Amino acid sequence: MDQIRIAVIGGGAGAREFVIRLGDSFPDSVVLSLDVFSAEHTFGHGVAWTPEETPVLANMRAETLGPDYHEFEIIQEILEKTGDKEAGAEYPSRNAMSRALDERWKSNNPSTRPNIAVNIISGNVVELTKLEDNTVTVKYTENNVGAKQTCNGYQFVVLALGNIKSKKPDIFKSFSGYIDGWDIESIRRIKSNEKVLIRGSSLSSIDATMRMLHHTGNGVSQESRWQPNNILWYSRSGKLPFVRPKQLKLGSYFVDYPYLTNLINELESKKQSLTLEDVQSLLLSELRVQEFKKKGRFYECPKGLTSIQNLVEDDMQTVLGRDHDDIEQDGFDVKPQQVMLQESIDLADAYSLWFSVAKLLDEYTIPLVWNALDLKNKELFLTKYRRIFDKFWAPIPKVNGERLLRWLKEGMVHSVEYPDEDSLILKEGKIYLSEDIENESLSSTLEYTGNGFSYLINCGGISSNPFQMDNALVEKMHEKSQISPYFIGEQAYGIKLNWYTGAVWNQNEEEHGWLYTLTGSLTTGAHRFTNSYLAVSISAQRTVNDILRKL
């Protein structure tokens, strides 16, 4: 009987899902030895799965794309079967997701099959070496201490590194109050009388704020103990998140997998590439058909907005069709962004056609489209459209929108546009905002930030630049040319790979044949939304399919 050895680097949700799905599909005629190298204490509980009392919703959501997917049904069925208190919840919390996937592992551990062995090895992998016999050696240390150890004879290596923490920016290297947005324990330790600056104004910023306001160590919320004007969010745009409306169940005509595959194949036969203009045309055609098919089942957007082009090119203010001056509401001075946030909350219980059509671009079709775009169109998307697309494609739940609006009205949180991070001032152990930046919202904020900030929490998103990732293996793989950064100008966006299968490319954009990566920091572009179970599971299944194809 033939034997295959596979090394999985990483022990989080992606690694565990890969092991399950490989076991489900692996042939009985081959012996499989799976070694999972995990720095985590519990297999399947990576950075996004730390158990906590705070009811954060932003990370590892079950429902990100709508409840029309088998992967979503898997979670709901487990929660119902086990009688979980969150069974049937539209947005199961991270703890509920964790419980469900622990149960999934118990029922689907492939070690129960006689031809499959799964070994969990505690340690941090620091180097991979391809040998002349075409096998790979894995070198690792146990929790970054002690002598390096090696395991040999692997035919395939799967990187399941997930969201890799960023290195501390040079500007903050001497600032002891710098905290990575994924460092949950450090965030919890911040006291209610401290002033805190949060980089970013989206999902992770909400989570970080909740952890500060809710955690006391005894399970009792300390939000009432926090004084107003102590927490400031800053971002390049100053824009607040978009609140998710209801999503129609649509049968796609122009952006489903078969139609896109045929179109891409036809273009390739003519030696042409797919363009963003092609994608927009398909979405607009889809929108026109669905307007007719679903007439009367969705709300009419302000200004009659039905154009995906407007969604992508315009900001939230245009999308909502309103232009507000500051107004007085319920005794509070309400800024335009708050008014727009309130309007999106008001629309959250209505079905949105343009949102439903936009979501037809999902984790099944986005990698297909991304592979088919040429370099010029990839650059255009990443540099011009990505941020606004991310905002509307991955919005926040209504409950988070309501929570954020209350914080803003009560002065618990303030949000400003602050485009030049290099102008932050570090002085006497605190961070100060520069008064030289001309910005109306910033000017009013400076009145209560004069004493500086004791902490800065980096919630500015997952790093996609391999040179900024705080990971010894990534550094070594780049040094050995096993991975090649994907450059747009001077900016690196993940690494070169087949975005559909996860097969990693060398410098010549050819597959190594033995190296894969699941969705995460290394796969920016097609796999950006790693906080959903759907993203993790589909990425794992595609990699499984490609490995089995090579056996």
Coordinates of C-alpha atoms in Angstrom, one line a residue:
M1 CA 0.0 0.0 0.0
D2 CA 1.3 3.5 -1.0
Q3 CA 2.1 6.0 1.8
I4 CA 1.8 9.8 1.8
R5 CA 3.1 12.1 4.4
I6 CA 1.8 15.7 4.7
A7 CA 2.9 18.4 7.1
V8 CA 0.4 21.1 8.2
I9 CA 2.0 24.2 9.6
G10 CA -0.4 25.9 12.1
G11 CA -3.0 24.6 14.5
G12 CA -5.9 26.9 14.1
A13 CA -9.4 26.6 12.5
G14 CA -8.0 26.4 9.0
A15 CA -5.6 23.5 9.9
R16 CA -8.3 21.5 11.6
E17 CA -10.8 22.0 8.7
F18 CA -8.1 20.9 6.2
V19 CA -7.5 17.7 8.2
I20 CA -11.2 17.0 8.4
R21 CA -11.8 17.5 4.7
L22 CA -8.7 15.6 3.6
G23 CA -9.8 12.7 5.8
D24 CA -13.3 12.8 4.3
S25 CA -12.0 12.5 0.7
F26 CA -8.8 10.4 1.1
P27 CA -8.8 7.0 -0.7
D28 CA -8.7 3.8 1.4
S29 CA -5.9 2.4 -0.8
V30 CA -3.3 4.8 0.4
V31 CA -1.8 5.2 3.9
L32 CA -1.8 8.9 5.1
S33 CA 0.4 10.3 7.8
L34 CA -0.6 13.8 8.8
D35 CA 1.7 15.8 11.1
V36 CA 0.2 19.1 12.4
F37 CA 2.7 21.5 13.8
S38 CA 0.9 23.7 16.2
A39 CA 2.1 26.5 18.5
E40 CA -1.4 26.7 20.1
H41 CA -2.3 24.8 23.3
T42 CA -5.4 23.4 21.8
F43 CA -5.7 22.1 18.2
G44 CA -8.3 24.1 16.2
H45 CA -8.1 27.2 18.5
G46 CA -5.8 29.7 16.8
V47 CA -5.6 33.5 17.1
A48 CA -9.3 33.9 16.2
W49 CA -10.5 31.3 18.7
T50 CA -9.3 32.5 22.1
P51 CA -12.2 31.8 24.5
E52 CA -13.4 35.0 26.1
E53 CA -16.4 36.4 28.0
T54 CA -16.8 39.4 25.7
P55 CA -19.5 38.7 23.2
V56 CA -17.5 39.9 20.2
L57 CA -19.0 39.2 16.8
A58 CA -16.5 40.3 14.3
N59 CA -14.2 37.3 14.2
M60 CA -14.8 33.8 12.8
R61 CA -18.4 34.4 12.0
A62 CA -20.6 31.6 10.8
E63 CA -22.8 33.8 8.8
T64 CA -20.8 36.2 6.5
L65 CA -22.3 35.6 3.1
G66 CA -25.9 34.6 3.9
P67 CA -27.5 31.4 5.1
D68 CA -27.5 29.7 1.7
Y69 CA -24.4 27.7 2.0
H70 CA -23.8 24.1 3.2
E71 CA -20.9 25.4 5.5
F72 CA -23.4 27.6 7.4
E73 CA -25.8 24.7 7.7
I74 CA -23.1 22.5 9.2
I75 CA -22.7 25.0 12.1
Q76 CA -26.4 25.5 12.7
E77 CA -27.1 21.8 12.7
I78 CA -24.4 21.1 15.3
L79 CA -25.6 23.9 17.5
E80 CA -29.2 22.6 17.3
K81 CA -28.2 19.0 17.8
T82 CA -26.2 19.8 21.0
G83 CA -28.9 22.1 22.3
D84 CA -26.6 25.1 22.4
K85 CA -28.0 28.3 23.8
E86 CA -27.1 30.1 20.5
A87 CA -28.8 27.6 18.2
G88 CA -30.6 29.5 15.5
A89 CA -28.8 32.8 16.1
E90 CA -28.1 34.8 13.0
Y91 CA -24.7 35.7 14.3
P92 CA -23.4 33.0 16.6
S93 CA -20.7 34.3 18.8
R94 CA -17.1 33.2 18.6
N95 CA -17.5 31.0 21.6
A96 CA -20.6 29.3 20.0
M97 CA -18.6 28.8 16.8
S98 CA -15.8 27.3 18.8
R99 CA -18.1 24.9 20.6
A100 CA -19.7 23.8 17.3
L101 CA -16.4 23.2 15.5
D102 CA -15.0 21.2 18.5
E103 CA -18.1 19.0 18.2
R104 CA -17.4 18.7 14.4
W105 CA -13.9 17.6 15.1
K106 CA -15.0 14.9 17.6
S107 CA -17.4 13.5 14.9
N108 CA -15.0 13.8 12.0
N109 CA -11.5 13.1 13.3
P110 CA -10.0 11.1 10.4
S111 CA -7.8 9.2 12.9
T112 CA -10.7 6.7 13.3
R113 CA -9.9 5.4 9.8
P114 CA -7.4 2.6 9.8
N115 CA -5.3 4.0 7.0
I116 CA -5.0 7.6 8.5
A117 CA -2.8 8.8 11.4
V118 CA -3.0 12.4 12.7
N119 CA -0.2 13.5 14.9
I120 CA -0.3 16.9 16.7
I121 CA 3.3 18.2 17.3
S122 CA 3.7 21.1 19.7
G123 CA 6.2 23.6 18.3
N124 CA 7.0 26.5 16.0
V125 CA 8.2 25.7 12.5
V126 CA 11.2 27.8 11.5
E127 CA 12.4 26.3 8.3
L128 CA 11.4 24.0 5.4
T129 CA 14.0 22.2 3.2
K130 CA 13.3 20.5 -0.1
L131 CA 15.6 17.5 -0.5
E132 CA 17.0 15.8 -3.7
D133 CA 14.6 12.9 -3.3
N134 CA 11.7 15.5 -3.6
T135 CA 10.7 15.1 0.0
V136 CA 10.6 18.0 2.5
T137 CA 12.2 18.3 5.9
V138 CA 10.5 20.4 8.6
K139 CA 12.6 22.1 11.3
Y140 CA 10.9 23.3 14.4
T141 CA 11.4 24.4 18.0
E142 CA 9.2 23.6 21.0
N143 CA 7.6 27.0 21.9
N144 CA 10.7 28.9 20.6
V145 CA 13.0 27.4 23.2
G146 CA 15.4 24.5 23.1
A147 CA 17.3 22.9 20.3
K148 CA 15.8 22.7 16.8
Q149 CA 14.3 19.4 15.9
T150 CA 13.5 17.9 12.5
C151 CA 10.8 15.7 10.9
N152 CA 11.5 14.2 7.4
G153 CA 9.9 12.6 4.4
Y154 CA 6.9 14.9 3.5
Q155 CA 5.5 14.9 0.0
F156 CA 3.3 18.0 0.7
V157 CA 3.4 20.9 3.1
V158 CA 0.3 23.0 3.8
L159 CA 0.7 26.4 5.4
A160 CA -2.2 27.1 7.7
L161 CA -0.8 30.3 9.3
G162 CA -4.0 32.2 9.3
N163 CA -3.8 35.9 10.3
I164 CA -0.2 36.6 11.0
K165 CA 0.6 39.4 13.5
S166 CA 2.4 42.4 12.2
K167 CA 5.8 43.5 13.4
K168 CA 5.8 46.6 15.6
P169 CA 6.1 49.6 13.3
D170 CA 9.3 51.6 13.6
I171 CA 7.5 54.7 14.7
F172 CA 6.2 52.8 17.8
K173 CA 9.3 50.7 18.6
S174 CA 10.1 52.7 21.7
F175 CA 6.5 53.0 22.8
S176 CA 5.6 50.5 25.5
G177 CA 1.8 51.2 25.1
Y178 CA 1.7 49.7 21.6
I179 CA -0.7 46.7 21.4
D180 CA -1.5 44.5 18.5
G181 CA -5.3 44.2 17.8
W182 CA -5.1 40.4 18.2
D183 CA -3.4 40.7 21.6
I184 CA -6.6 40.1 23.6
E185 CA -5.1 39.8 27.0
S186 CA -3.2 43.0 26.8
I187 CA -6.3 44.9 25.6
R188 CA -8.3 43.5 28.6
R189 CA -5.7 44.8 31.0
I190 CA -6.2 48.5 30.1
K191 CA -7.8 50.4 32.9
S192 CA -10.9 52.5 32.6
N193 CA -9.1 55.8 33.4
E194 CA -6.5 55.5 30.6
K195 CA -6.7 57.3 27.2
V196 CA -6.6 54.9 24.3
L197 CA -5.9 55.5 20.6
I198 CA -7.2 52.9 18.2
R199 CA -5.9 52.6 14.7
G200 CA -8.8 51.7 12.4
S201 CA -12.5 52.2 12.4
S202 CA -14.1 48.8 11.5
L203 CA -14.8 45.3 12.8
S204 CA -11.6 44.8 14.8
S205 CA -11.9 48.3 16.3
I206 CA -15.4 47.4 17.7
D207 CA -14.0 44.2 19.2
A208 CA -11.1 46.0 20.8
T209 CA -13.4 48.6 22.3
M210 CA -15.8 46.0 23.6
R211 CA -12.9 44.1 25.3
M212 CA -11.9 47.2 27.1
L213 CA -15.4 48.3 28.1
H214 CA -16.6 44.8 29.1
H215 CA -13.8 43.1 30.8
T216 CA -13.0 43.2 34.5
G217 CA -11.8 39.7 35.1
N218 CA -14.9 38.8 37.1
G219 CA -17.4 38.7 34.2
V220 CA -19.0 42.0 35.1
S221 CA -19.0 44.8 32.5
Q222 CA -17.0 47.9 33.5
E223 CA -18.5 50.1 30.7
S224 CA -20.2 52.3 33.3
R225 CA -16.8 53.0 34.8
W226 CA -15.3 54.4 31.6
Q227 CA -15.3 58.2 31.3
P228 CA -16.3 59.8 28.0
N229 CA -13.5 61.1 25.7
N230 CA -11.0 58.4 26.6
I231 CA -11.2 56.3 23.4
L232 CA -10.3 57.7 19.9
W233 CA -10.5 55.8 16.7
Y234 CA -8.4 57.1 13.8
S235 CA -8.2 56.0 10.2
R236 CA -7.1 57.3 6.8
S237 CA -10.7 57.8 5.6
G238 CA -12.4 58.6 9.0
K239 CA -15.4 56.6 7.7
L240 CA -17.5 54.4 10.0
P241 CA -18.4 50.8 9.1
F242 CA -21.5 49.9 7.0
V243 CA -24.3 48.0 8.7
R244 CA -25.5 44.8 7.0
P245 CA -28.9 44.9 5.4
K246 CA -30.9 41.7 4.8
Q247 CA -29.9 39.5 1.9
L248 CA -32.2 38.1 -0.7
K249 CA -31.7 34.5 -1.8
L250 CA -30.8 34.8 -5.5
G251 CA -30.4 32.3 -8.3
S252 CA -27.5 33.9 -10.2
Y253 CA -27.6 34.3 -14.0
F254 CA -24.3 36.1 -14.8
V255 CA -21.9 35.7 -11.8
D256 CA -22.2 32.1 -10.8
Y257 CA -19.3 29.7 -11.1
P258 CA -20.4 27.9 -14.3
Y259 CA -21.1 31.1 -16.2
L260 CA -17.8 32.7 -15.0
T261 CA -15.8 29.6 -15.9
N262 CA -17.2 29.5 -19.4
L263 CA -16.6 33.2 -19.9
I264 CA -13.0 33.0 -18.6
N265 CA -12.3 30.0 -20.8
E266 CA -13.7 31.8 -23.9
L267 CA -11.5 34.8 -23.2
E268 CA -8.4 32.7 -22.7
S269 CA -9.1 31.0 -26.1
K270 CA -8.9 34.4 -27.6
K271 CA -5.7 35.2 -25.6
Q272 CA -7.6 37.8 -23.6
S273 CA -8.0 38.5 -19.9
L274 CA -11.0 39.2 -17.7
T275 CA -11.2 42.9 -16.7
L276 CA -12.8 44.8 -13.8
E277 CA -15.0 46.4 -16.5
D278 CA -16.2 42.9 -17.5
V279 CA -17.0 42.1 -13.8
Q280 CA -18.9 45.3 -13.4
S281 CA -20.9 44.7 -16.6
L282 CA -21.9 41.2 -15.3
L283 CA -23.0 42.6 -12.0
L284 CA -25.1 45.3 -13.6
S285 CA -26.7 42.8 -15.9
E286 CA -27.4 40.6 -12.9
L287 CA -28.9 43.6 -11.1
R288 CA -31.3 44.4 -13.9
V289 CA -32.5 40.8 -14.1
Q290 CA -32.9 40.5 -10.4
E291 CA -34.8 43.9 -10.2
F292 CA -37.4 42.3 -12.5
K293 CA -37.4 38.9 -10.8
K294 CA -37.6 40.3 -7.2
K295 CA -39.7 43.3 -7.8
G296 CA -41.5 44.4 -4.6
R297 CA -39.3 42.3 -2.3
F298 CA -36.5 44.8 -1.6
Y299 CA -36.3 48.5 -0.5
E300 CA -35.7 51.3 -3.0
C301 CA -32.3 52.9 -2.3
P302 CA -32.2 56.7 -1.8
K303 CA -31.7 58.5 -5.0
G304 CA -32.8 55.3 -6.8
L305 CA -29.3 53.9 -6.3
T306 CA -29.1 50.5 -8.0
S307 CA -25.7 50.8 -9.7
I308 CA -22.9 48.6 -8.5
Q309 CA -20.5 51.2 -10.0
N310 CA -21.8 53.8 -7.5
L311 CA -21.4 51.3 -4.7
V312 CA -17.8 50.7 -5.6
E313 CA -16.8 54.3 -6.6
D314 CA -18.7 56.4 -4.1
D315 CA -18.4 56.7 -0.4
M316 CA -21.0 55.9 2.2
Q317 CA -22.4 59.4 2.1
T318 CA -23.3 59.1 -1.6
V319 CA -24.6 55.5 -1.2
L320 CA -27.1 56.7 1.5
G321 CA -28.0 59.7 -0.7
R322 CA -27.7 62.3 2.0
D323 CA -25.5 65.2 2.8
H324 CA -25.8 66.4 6.4
D325 CA -24.5 69.2 8.5
D326 CA -24.0 68.6 12.2
I327 CA -27.4 68.4 13.8
E328 CA -28.8 68.2 17.3
Q329 CA -30.5 64.9 18.2
D330 CA -31.7 63.7 21.6
G331 CA -29.5 66.3 23.2
F332 CA -26.4 65.1 21.5
D333 CA -24.3 66.9 18.8
V334 CA -24.5 64.3 16.0
K335 CA -21.9 64.3 13.2
P336 CA -22.7 63.4 9.6
Q337 CA -21.1 60.0 10.0
Q338 CA -23.4 59.2 13.0
V339 CA -26.5 60.2 10.9
M340 CA -25.4 57.9 8.1
L341 CA -24.7 55.1 10.6
Q342 CA -28.2 55.6 12.0
E343 CA -29.7 55.4 8.5
S344 CA -27.9 52.2 7.7
I345 CA -29.2 50.7 11.0
D346 CA -32.7 51.7 10.1
L347 CA -32.3 49.9 6.8
A348 CA -30.8 46.8 8.3
D349 CA -34.1 45.0 8.6
A350 CA -35.0 45.5 5.0
Y351 CA -33.9 43.4 2.0
S352 CA -31.3 45.1 -0.2
L353 CA -31.0 44.2 -3.8
W354 CA -27.7 45.7 -4.6
F355 CA -26.1 44.1 -1.5
S356 CA -27.6 40.8 -2.4
V357 CA -26.2 41.0 -6.0
A358 CA -22.8 42.1 -4.7
K359 CA -22.6 39.1 -2.4
L360 CA -23.0 36.8 -5.4
L361 CA -19.3 37.4 -5.7
D362 CA -18.4 35.0 -2.9
E363 CA -15.6 32.7 -1.7
Y364 CA -16.5 30.3 -4.5
T365 CA -16.2 32.9 -7.4
I366 CA -13.8 35.6 -6.1
P367 CA -10.7 33.4 -6.4
L368 CA -11.8 32.3 -9.9
V369 CA -12.2 35.9 -11.0
W370 CA -8.9 37.0 -9.3
N371 CA -6.9 34.4 -11.1
A372 CA -8.3 35.5 -14.4
L373 CA -7.5 39.2 -14.0
D374 CA -4.3 40.6 -15.5
L375 CA -1.8 42.5 -13.5
K376 CA -3.1 45.9 -14.5
N377 CA -6.6 45.1 -13.3
K378 CA -5.4 43.5 -10.0
E379 CA -3.4 46.7 -9.4
L380 CA -6.4 48.9 -10.2
F381 CA -8.6 46.9 -7.7
L382 CA -6.0 46.8 -4.9
T383 CA -5.1 50.5 -5.1
K384 CA -8.4 52.1 -5.9
Y385 CA -11.4 49.9 -5.1
R386 CA -10.3 47.5 -2.4
R387 CA -11.1 49.5 0.7
I388 CA -14.6 50.6 -0.3
F389 CA -15.3 47.1 -1.6
D390 CA -14.3 45.6 1.7
K391 CA -16.5 48.0 3.6
F392 CA -19.6 47.1 1.8
W393 CA -18.9 43.5 1.1
A394 CA -18.1 42.6 4.7
P395 CA -20.4 44.9 6.8
I396 CA -21.1 44.8 10.5
P397 CA -24.2 43.3 12.1
K398 CA -27.0 45.6 13.2
V399 CA -26.2 44.9 16.9
N400 CA -22.7 46.2 16.4
G401 CA -24.0 49.2 14.5
E402 CA -26.3 50.1 17.4
R403 CA -23.5 49.6 19.9
L404 CA -21.2 51.8 18.0
L405 CA -23.8 54.5 17.5
R406 CA -24.4 54.6 21.3
W407 CA -20.7 54.9 22.0
L408 CA -20.4 57.8 19.6
K409 CA -23.5 59.6 21.0
E410 CA -22.3 59.2 24.6
G411 CA -18.8 60.3 23.7
M412 CA -17.4 57.0 24.8
V413 CA -15.8 56.7 21.4
H414 CA -14.7 59.4 18.9
S415 CA -13.7 58.8 15.3
V416 CA -11.5 61.0 13.2
E417 CA -9.8 61.1 9.8
Y418 CA -6.1 61.1 10.4
P419 CA -4.3 60.2 7.1
D420 CA -0.6 60.8 8.1
E421 CA 0.4 58.2 10.7
D422 CA 4.0 59.4 10.5
S423 CA 2.9 62.7 12.1
L424 CA 1.9 61.1 15.4
I425 CA 4.1 62.4 18.1
L426 CA 5.8 60.2 20.7
K427 CA 6.8 62.1 23.8
E428 CA 7.5 61.1 27.4
G429 CA 6.0 57.7 27.0
K430 CA 2.7 58.9 25.4
I431 CA 1.3 59.3 21.9
Y432 CA 0.1 62.7 20.8
L433 CA -1.9 63.9 17.7
S434 CA -0.2 66.5 15.6
E435 CA -1.9 69.9 15.6
D436 CA -0.5 70.6 12.1
I437 CA -3.0 68.4 10.3
E438 CA -5.9 70.5 9.0
N439 CA -9.0 68.5 9.8
E440 CA -12.2 69.9 11.3
S441 CA -13.1 66.8 13.2
L442 CA -9.5 66.5 14.5
S443 CA -9.5 70.1 15.7
S444 CA -12.4 69.6 18.0
T445 CA -10.9 66.3 19.2
L446 CA -7.6 67.9 20.2
E447 CA -9.4 69.7 23.0
Y448 CA -9.7 66.6 25.1
T449 CA -6.6 64.7 23.9
G450 CA -4.0 67.3 25.0
N451 CA -2.6 64.9 27.7
G452 CA -1.8 62.3 25.2
F453 CA -2.6 58.6 24.9
S454 CA -1.1 55.9 27.1
Y455 CA -2.0 53.1 24.6
L456 CA -2.3 52.6 20.9
I457 CA -4.1 49.5 19.7
N458 CA -3.4 48.5 16.1
C459 CA -6.7 47.4 14.6
G460 CA -5.8 48.6 11.1
G461 CA -6.4 45.3 9.4
I462 CA -4.4 42.1 8.7
S463 CA -1.0 42.7 7.2
S464 CA -0.6 41.5 3.7
N465 CA 3.0 42.5 3.3
P466 CA 5.3 39.5 4.0
F467 CA 8.1 41.8 5.0
Q468 CA 5.9 43.2 7.9
M469 CA 4.8 39.8 9.2
D470 CA 6.2 38.8 12.6
N471 CA 6.8 35.1 11.7
A472 CA 10.2 33.4 11.6
L473 CA 9.1 30.8 9.0
V474 CA 7.8 33.5 6.6
E475 CA 11.1 35.3 6.9
K476 CA 13.1 32.1 6.2
M477 CA 10.9 31.0 3.3
H478 CA 11.5 34.4 1.7
E479 CA 15.2 34.2 2.3
K480 CA 15.3 30.7 0.6
S481 CA 13.1 32.0 -2.3
Q482 CA 10.3 29.5 -1.4
I483 CA 7.8 32.3 -1.4
S484 CA 7.8 35.4 -3.6
P485 CA 6.0 38.6 -2.6
Y486 CA 3.3 39.8 -5.0
F487 CA 4.3 43.4 -5.7
I488 CA 2.1 46.2 -7.0
G489 CA 4.7 49.0 -7.4
E490 CA 6.7 49.0 -4.2
Q491 CA 3.9 47.6 -2.0
A492 CA 3.7 43.8 -1.4
Y493 CA 0.3 42.2 -1.3
G494 CA 0.7 38.6 0.0
I495 CA 2.7 36.1 -2.0
K496 CA 2.5 34.7 -5.6
L497 CA 0.2 31.7 -5.8
N498 CA -2.7 30.1 -7.5
W499 CA -5.5 31.9 -5.6
Y500 CA -8.0 29.1 -6.4
T501 CA -6.0 26.1 -5.2
G502 CA -3.6 27.7 -2.8
A503 CA -0.6 26.3 -4.6
V504 CA 2.4 28.5 -3.9
W505 CA 4.5 29.8 -6.8
N506 CA 8.2 30.3 -7.1
Q507 CA 9.8 33.5 -8.5
N508 CA 9.0 32.4 -12.1
E509 CA 5.3 32.1 -11.2
E510 CA 5.5 28.3 -11.4
E511 CA 4.0 26.0 -8.8
H512 CA 6.5 24.3 -6.4
G513 CA 4.3 21.3 -6.6
W514 CA 4.7 20.5 -2.9
L515 CA 3.8 23.7 -1.1
Y516 CA 0.3 25.1 -0.4
T517 CA -1.2 27.8 1.7
L518 CA -4.7 28.2 3.1
T519 CA -6.5 31.5 3.3
G520 CA -4.9 34.1 5.5
S521 CA -2.3 36.9 5.6
L522 CA -0.3 35.3 2.7
T523 CA -3.3 35.2 0.3
T524 CA -4.5 38.8 0.0
G525 CA -6.5 39.4 -3.1
A526 CA -8.8 36.5 -3.5
H527 CA -8.9 35.3 0.1
R528 CA -9.1 38.4 2.2
F529 CA -12.0 37.6 4.4
T530 CA -10.4 35.0 6.7
N531 CA -12.8 35.7 9.6
S532 CA -15.5 33.6 8.2
Y533 CA -15.9 29.8 8.6
L534 CA -16.9 29.8 4.9
A535 CA -13.6 31.3 3.8
V536 CA -11.6 28.8 5.9
S537 CA -13.6 25.7 4.8
I538 CA -13.7 26.5 1.1
S539 CA -10.0 27.3 1.0
A540 CA -9.3 24.0 2.8
Q541 CA -11.5 22.0 0.3
R542 CA -9.8 23.5 -2.7
T543 CA -6.3 22.6 -1.5
V544 CA -7.5 19.1 -0.6
N545 CA -8.9 18.7 -4.1
D546 CA -5.6 19.8 -5.7
I547 CA -3.5 17.5 -3.6
L548 CA -5.7 14.5 -4.3
R549 CA -5.5 15.3 -8.0
K550 CA -1.7 14.9 -7.8
L551 CA -1.7 11.6 -6.0

